[in-house]
Coordinates of C-alpha atoms and ligand atoms in Angstrom, one line a residue:
M1 CA 76.6 112.0 64.3
S2 CA 77.9 110.5 67.5
F3 CA 81.3 108.8 67.6
F4 CA 82.6 106.0 69.8
S5 CA 85.8 104.1 70.2
Q6 CA 86.1 100.5 69.2
L7 CA 89.0 98.3 70.4
I8 CA 90.5 96.7 67.4
G9 CA 94.0 95.4 68.4
T10 CA 96.2 94.6 71.4
G11 CA 99.7 93.6 71.9
S12 CA 102.2 92.9 74.7
A13 CA 106.0 92.5 75.2
F14 CA 108.4 91.6 78.0
P15 CA 112.1 91.6 78.5
E16 CA 113.9 88.3 77.9
K17 CA 115.4 87.8 81.4
V18 CA 113.2 86.1 83.9
M19 CA 113.9 86.4 87.6
T20 CA 112.6 83.8 90.0
N21 CA 111.7 84.3 93.7
A22 CA 114.6 82.0 94.6
D23 CA 116.9 84.6 92.9
F24 CA 116.1 87.1 95.6
E25 CA 117.1 84.7 98.4
S26 CA 120.8 85.5 97.7
F27 CA 120.6 89.2 98.5
V28 CA 117.6 89.9 100.7
E29 CA 116.1 88.0 103.6
T30 CA 113.1 86.4 101.9
S31 CA 112.0 83.1 100.5
D32 CA 110.2 81.7 97.5
E33 CA 107.5 80.4 100.0
W34 CA 106.9 83.9 101.5
I35 CA 106.7 85.6 98.2
R36 CA 104.3 83.0 96.6
T37 CA 101.9 82.9 99.6
R38 CA 101.9 86.6 100.5
T39 CA 101.8 88.0 96.9
G40 CA 101.0 85.2 94.4
I41 CA 104.1 86.1 92.3
H42 CA 106.5 83.4 91.1
T43 CA 108.6 85.1 88.4
R44 CA 108.9 88.5 86.8
H45 CA 110.8 89.8 83.7
I46 CA 113.6 92.3 84.2
A47 CA 114.9 94.6 81.4
D48 CA 118.5 94.4 80.5
I49 CA 119.2 98.1 80.0
R50 CA 122.7 97.5 78.9
K51 CA 121.5 95.4 76.0
G52 CA 119.1 98.1 74.9
E53 CA 115.9 96.9 76.5
S54 CA 114.0 99.9 77.8
T55 CA 110.4 101.2 78.3
S56 CA 110.4 102.4 74.7
S57 CA 111.7 99.2 73.2
L58 CA 109.0 97.1 75.0
A59 CA 106.3 99.7 74.1
I60 CA 107.4 99.6 70.4
A61 CA 107.3 95.7 70.4
A62 CA 103.8 95.7 72.0
A63 CA 102.6 98.4 69.6
K64 CA 103.7 96.5 66.5
K65 CA 101.7 93.4 67.6
A66 CA 98.6 95.6 68.3
L67 CA 98.9 97.3 64.9
E68 CA 99.3 93.8 63.2
M69 CA 96.2 92.6 64.9
A70 CA 94.3 95.7 63.9
K71 CA 95.7 95.3 60.3
L72 CA 97.0 98.9 60.4
S73 CA 100.3 100.6 60.2
G74 CA 101.9 103.5 62.1
K75 CA 100.7 105.9 59.3
D76 CA 97.2 105.2 60.3
L77 CA 97.6 106.6 63.8
D78 CA 96.3 110.1 64.9
L79 CA 97.2 109.9 68.6
I80 CA 99.8 108.0 70.7
V81 CA 99.4 108.1 74.5
V82 CA 101.9 106.3 76.8
G83 CA 101.1 105.7 80.4
T84 CA 104.4 105.4 82.2
V85 CA 106.4 106.4 85.2
T86 CA 109.6 105.1 83.7
P87 CA 110.1 107.0 80.4
D88 CA 113.4 106.4 78.6
S89 CA 113.9 110.2 79.0
V90 CA 112.0 113.2 79.9
M91 CA 112.5 114.6 76.5
P92 CA 111.8 113.2 74.0
T93 CA 108.8 111.5 75.4
T94 CA 108.3 107.8 75.0
G95 CA 105.3 108.7 72.9
N96 CA 107.6 110.6 70.5
L97 CA 110.1 107.6 70.4
L98 CA 107.1 105.4 69.4
Q99 CA 105.9 107.9 66.9
A100 CA 109.3 107.9 65.2
A101 CA 109.8 104.1 65.4
L102 CA 106.4 103.4 64.0
G103 CA 106.5 106.0 61.2
A104 CA 103.3 107.5 62.7
E105 CA 103.9 110.8 60.8
R106 CA 100.5 112.3 61.4
A107 CA 100.1 111.3 65.1
F108 CA 100.6 113.6 68.0
S109 CA 101.9 111.9 71.1
F110 CA 102.5 112.3 74.7
D111 CA 103.3 110.5 78.0
L112 CA 101.1 110.6 81.0
Q113 CA 102.0 109.8 84.6
A114 CA 99.3 108.1 86.6
A115 CA 101.5 105.2 87.9
C116 CA 99.6 101.9 87.7
S117 CA 96.5 103.7 86.4
G118 CA 98.4 105.0 83.3
F119 CA 96.7 102.7 80.9
L120 CA 93.1 103.5 81.9
Y121 CA 93.9 107.2 82.1
G122 CA 95.3 106.9 78.6
L123 CA 92.3 104.9 77.3
S124 CA 89.9 107.4 78.7
I125 CA 91.8 110.4 77.2
A126 CA 92.0 108.6 73.8
D127 CA 88.3 107.9 74.0
Q128 CA 87.5 111.5 74.6
F129 CA 89.5 112.6 71.6
I130 CA 87.8 110.0 69.4
R131 CA 84.3 110.9 70.7
T132 CA 84.8 114.6 69.8
G133 CA 85.8 113.6 66.2
A134 CA 89.3 115.1 66.6
V135 CA 90.9 111.7 66.3
Q136 CA 90.1 108.7 64.2
T137 CA 92.7 106.1 65.4
A138 CA 94.7 106.0 68.7
L139 CA 97.4 103.9 70.2
V140 CA 97.2 103.6 73.9
I141 CA 100.2 102.1 75.8
G142 CA 101.0 101.1 79.3
A143 CA 104.8 100.5 79.5
E144 CA 107.3 100.3 82.4
T145 CA 110.7 99.3 83.5
L146 CA 110.1 99.6 87.2
S147 CA 113.1 97.5 87.9
T148 CA 115.1 100.8 87.3
L149 CA 113.3 102.3 90.3
I150 CA 113.6 99.4 92.8
N151 CA 115.6 99.6 96.0
W152 CA 117.0 96.0 95.7
Q153 CA 117.8 96.0 99.5
D154 CA 114.1 96.6 100.4
R155 CA 112.5 93.2 100.6
G156 CA 109.1 94.7 101.1
T157 CA 109.1 96.2 97.5
C158 CA 111.8 94.6 95.4
V159 CA 110.0 91.2 95.0
L160 CA 106.8 92.8 93.8
F161 CA 107.5 94.5 90.5
G162 CA 108.4 93.5 86.9
D163 CA 108.9 95.1 83.5
G164 CA 106.7 94.9 80.5
A165 CA 104.4 96.7 78.0
G166 CA 100.9 96.4 76.7
A167 CA 99.2 98.2 73.8
A168 CA 95.7 98.8 72.5
I169 CA 94.4 100.4 69.3
L170 CA 91.1 102.3 69.3
T171 CA 89.3 103.5 66.2
R172 CA 86.2 105.6 65.6
T173 CA 83.0 103.8 65.2
S174 CA 79.3 104.9 65.1
D175 CA 78.3 101.7 66.9
P176 CA 77.7 102.6 70.6
E177 CA 77.2 98.9 71.5
H178 CA 80.7 97.6 70.6
S179 CA 82.8 100.4 72.1
I180 CA 84.4 101.8 75.2
L181 CA 81.2 102.2 77.2
G182 CA 82.7 104.4 79.9
T183 CA 85.6 105.2 82.2
R184 CA 86.0 106.6 85.7
L185 CA 89.3 108.3 86.7
Y186 CA 90.2 109.2 90.3
S187 CA 93.1 110.9 92.2
D188 CA 93.9 111.6 95.8
G189 CA 97.0 113.6 96.4
T190 CA 96.4 113.7 100.1
K191 CA 97.4 110.0 100.3
G192 CA 100.4 110.4 98.1
D193 CA 102.9 109.4 100.8
I194 CA 101.7 105.7 100.9
L195 CA 103.3 105.0 97.5
K196 CA 105.9 107.4 96.2
I197 CA 109.3 108.0 94.7
P198 CA 110.6 111.0 96.7
H199 CA 113.9 111.9 95.0
G200 CA 115.1 112.1 91.5
G201 CA 112.5 114.6 90.2
A202 CA 113.0 118.3 89.9
K203 CA 112.6 119.1 93.6
V204 CA 115.4 116.8 94.8
P205 CA 117.6 116.3 91.6
H206 CA 120.6 114.0 91.7
Y207 CA 123.2 116.9 92.1
L208 CA 121.8 118.2 95.4
P209 CA 123.6 117.1 98.6
E210 CA 120.4 115.9 100.1
Y211 CA 119.7 113.6 97.1
R212 CA 119.8 109.9 98.2
H213 CA 119.9 107.2 95.5
K214 CA 117.8 104.9 97.8
D215 CA 115.1 107.5 97.9
H216 CA 115.1 107.5 94.1
S217 CA 113.2 104.3 94.3
I218 CA 109.7 103.0 95.3
H219 CA 108.6 103.8 98.9
M220 CA 105.5 102.0 99.9
Q221 CA 103.4 101.5 103.0
G222 CA 102.3 98.0 101.9
S223 CA 99.3 97.4 104.1
E224 CA 97.9 100.9 103.6
V225 CA 98.2 100.5 99.8
F226 CA 96.7 97.1 100.1
K227 CA 93.5 98.2 101.9
L228 CA 93.0 101.3 99.7
A229 CA 93.5 99.3 96.5
V230 CA 90.9 96.9 97.4
R231 CA 88.3 99.5 98.5
N232 CA 89.0 101.9 95.6
M233 CA 89.0 99.2 92.8
I234 CA 85.7 97.9 94.1
D235 CA 84.1 101.4 94.4
A236 CA 85.4 102.4 90.9
S237 CA 84.1 99.2 89.4
M238 CA 80.6 99.8 90.9
A239 CA 80.6 103.4 89.8
V240 CA 81.2 102.7 86.1
L241 CA 78.6 100.0 86.2
A242 CA 76.1 102.3 87.9
D243 CA 76.7 104.8 85.1
H244 CA 75.3 102.2 82.7
H245 CA 72.6 100.8 85.0
L246 CA 74.5 97.5 85.2
T247 CA 75.6 95.2 88.0
P248 CA 78.6 92.8 88.2
E249 CA 76.3 90.0 87.0
D250 CA 76.0 91.9 83.6
V251 CA 79.8 91.7 83.1
D252 CA 81.3 88.8 81.1
F253 CA 84.9 89.3 82.2
F254 CA 87.0 91.3 84.8
L255 CA 90.5 92.5 84.6
F256 CA 92.0 93.8 87.7
H257 CA 95.4 95.5 88.2
Q258 CA 97.9 92.8 89.0
A259 CA 99.6 93.8 92.3
N260 CA 98.9 91.0 94.8
V261 CA 96.8 87.9 94.4
R262 CA 95.2 88.6 97.7
I263 CA 94.0 92.0 96.4
L264 CA 92.5 90.3 93.4
E265 CA 90.8 87.6 95.6
M266 CA 89.2 90.3 97.8
C267 CA 87.9 92.3 94.8
M268 CA 86.6 89.0 93.3
K269 CA 84.9 88.0 96.5
T270 CA 83.1 91.4 97.0
L271 CA 82.0 91.7 93.4
K272 CA 81.2 87.9 93.3
V273 CA 83.5 87.2 90.3
P274 CA 84.2 83.5 89.8
R275 CA 87.7 82.6 89.0
E276 CA 86.9 81.7 85.3
K277 CA 85.7 85.3 84.7
T278 CA 89.0 86.9 85.5
W279 CA 92.6 86.8 84.2
I280 CA 95.5 86.4 86.6
N281 CA 99.0 86.6 85.3
L282 CA 100.9 88.2 88.1
D283 CA 102.4 84.8 89.0
R284 CA 104.4 85.1 85.8
Y285 CA 105.0 88.9 85.5
G286 CA 104.6 90.5 89.0
N287 CA 103.2 94.0 89.1
T288 CA 104.2 95.7 85.8
S289 CA 102.4 99.0 86.8
A290 CA 100.7 100.6 83.9
A291 CA 101.3 97.6 81.7
T292 CA 99.2 95.1 83.7
L293 CA 95.8 95.8 82.3
P294 CA 96.7 96.0 78.6
V295 CA 98.8 92.8 78.9
C296 CA 95.8 91.0 80.6
L297 CA 93.5 92.3 77.8
D298 CA 95.9 91.1 75.1
E299 CA 96.4 87.7 76.7
A300 CA 92.7 87.1 77.4
W301 CA 91.6 88.3 73.9
R302 CA 94.3 86.3 72.1
Q303 CA 93.5 83.1 74.1
G304 CA 89.8 83.3 73.6
A305 CA 88.8 84.1 77.2
I306 CA 87.1 87.2 76.0
K307 CA 85.3 87.5 72.6
T308 CA 83.2 89.9 70.4
G309 CA 80.1 91.0 72.3
D310 CA 81.6 90.5 75.8
R311 CA 81.4 93.3 78.3
V312 CA 84.8 93.7 80.0
L313 CA 85.3 95.6 83.2
M314 CA 88.8 96.9 84.1
A315 CA 89.9 98.4 87.4
T316 CA 93.2 99.7 88.7
F317 CA 95.0 101.4 91.6
G318 CA 98.3 103.2 91.5
G319 CA 100.8 105.3 93.4
G320 CA 100.4 108.9 94.2
V321 CA 97.5 107.8 94.5
T322 CA 95.4 107.2 91.4
W323 CA 92.7 104.8 90.6
A324 CA 90.3 104.1 87.7
S325 CA 87.8 101.8 86.0
G326 CA 86.7 101.2 82.5
L327 CA 83.9 99.3 80.8
I328 CA 84.4 98.0 77.2
R329 CA 82.1 95.9 74.9
L330 CA 84.2 94.1 72.4
Ligands
COA401 N1 110.1 88.4 102.4 C1 109.9 88.0 103.7 N2 109.3 88.8 104.6 C2 108.9 90.0 104.1 C3 109.0 90.4 102.8 C4 109.6 89.6 101.9 N3 109.7 89.8 100.6 N4 108.4 91.6 102.7 C5 107.9 92.0 103.9 N5 108.2 91.0 104.7 C6 108.0 91.0 106.2 C7 107.8 92.4 106.8 O1 109.2 92.9 107.0 C8 107.1 92.1 108.1 O2 108.0 91.6 109.0 P1 108.0 92.1 110.5 O3 106.6 91.6 111.0 O4 109.1 91.4 111.1 O5 108.1 93.5 110.5 C9 106.2 90.9 107.6 O6 106.7 90.4 106.5 C10 104.8 91.3 107.4 O7 104.8 92.5 106.7 P2 103.5 93.1 106.1 O8 103.8 94.4 105.3 O9 102.4 93.2 107.1 O10 103.1 92.0 105.0 P3 101.9 91.8 104.1 O11 101.3 90.5 104.4 O12 101.1 93.1 104.2 O13 102.5 91.8 102.7 C11 102.9 93.2 100.8 C12 103.3 92.9 102.2 C13 103.8 94.3 100.4 C14 103.1 92.0 99.9 C15 101.4 93.7 100.8 O14 101.2 94.6 101.8 C16 101.0 94.2 99.5 O15 100.9 93.6 98.5 N6 100.6 95.6 99.5 C17 100.1 96.2 98.3 C18 101.2 96.3 97.3 C19 100.7 96.9 96.1 O16 99.6 96.7 95.7 N7 101.5 97.8 95.5 C20 101.3 98.4 94.3 C21 100.0 99.1 94.2 S1 99.9 99.7 92.6

């Protein structure tokens, strides 16, 4: 008997505090007008770490909503995968914090680092475990508090990112039609320098004299990232469609990583995606890295933009660099 993975629940969560473009004008040379027109971002949510908001608290809130939609409890989970580059701690993992908070006694859990591609990497891994029969039900999370890795003096990056979490529940089905049809995952370490966080890991830890706090933050060559993100998201989208002998016309809805509205527009133009067949929320949230796709999925599903039977294509690009695509039939 063949197994497949069916999507049965989604959820999302954001910190309370909203930061507007105008808020940046007091500490970097920028303007609401520049940020809106060059990125499409209007506001973003920023975690208040001192009040206990963190990657795990957002992930837990998103997971609870997804479990509620799926009519399951933590006890039903066999696997928890968390895509994040901002775990609360290296040990325990965010996955383990979730496992404890959700009472997911029988689940094994782990974090994976694939930057903005973390959710699709996690979805693909969970899908493989379900297809082998090893796992029945999995929770896949993309959750970030990138605000903790921002150089607030760098106007080229600080305006772009926000905090948030998205969650998805997959469960085993024998129906190949309504399932994750396929995923494509890619990496290219030779281009790692265009989007990186150089210090703060085990190579340059905080106690070495060469450690610089401003290097323990996001460093980005914006225009290089822009070009590669467009090209790779289009290529990955076409590749996963080709695997299934499909074209963009066969897709009901497209979800692209939310980094810059101009990147989205270029992907939409090349793939001939009309505005009504995609979800854009980066105006409200900015780039929430691994969280953008599950949040889009959650909002689009709950608000009826996607429905049972729809083919949904997702594509992403992330630092390091990584990129991925995924095709789901709801
Ligand atoms: N406010 C005002 N000016 C800004 C600014 C800001 N927040 N950020 C950059 N600028 C300035 C630059 O300093 C530069 O000034 P200069 O010409 O005097 O040197 C000018 O705007 C143009 O910079 P450039 O980098 O060419 O702008 P851009 O149109 O490419 O937009 C990004 C910059 C970062 C918005 C854009 O490159 C981008 O979105 N890249 C991809 C980001 C991304 O997707 N990251 C995550 C991937 S997962």
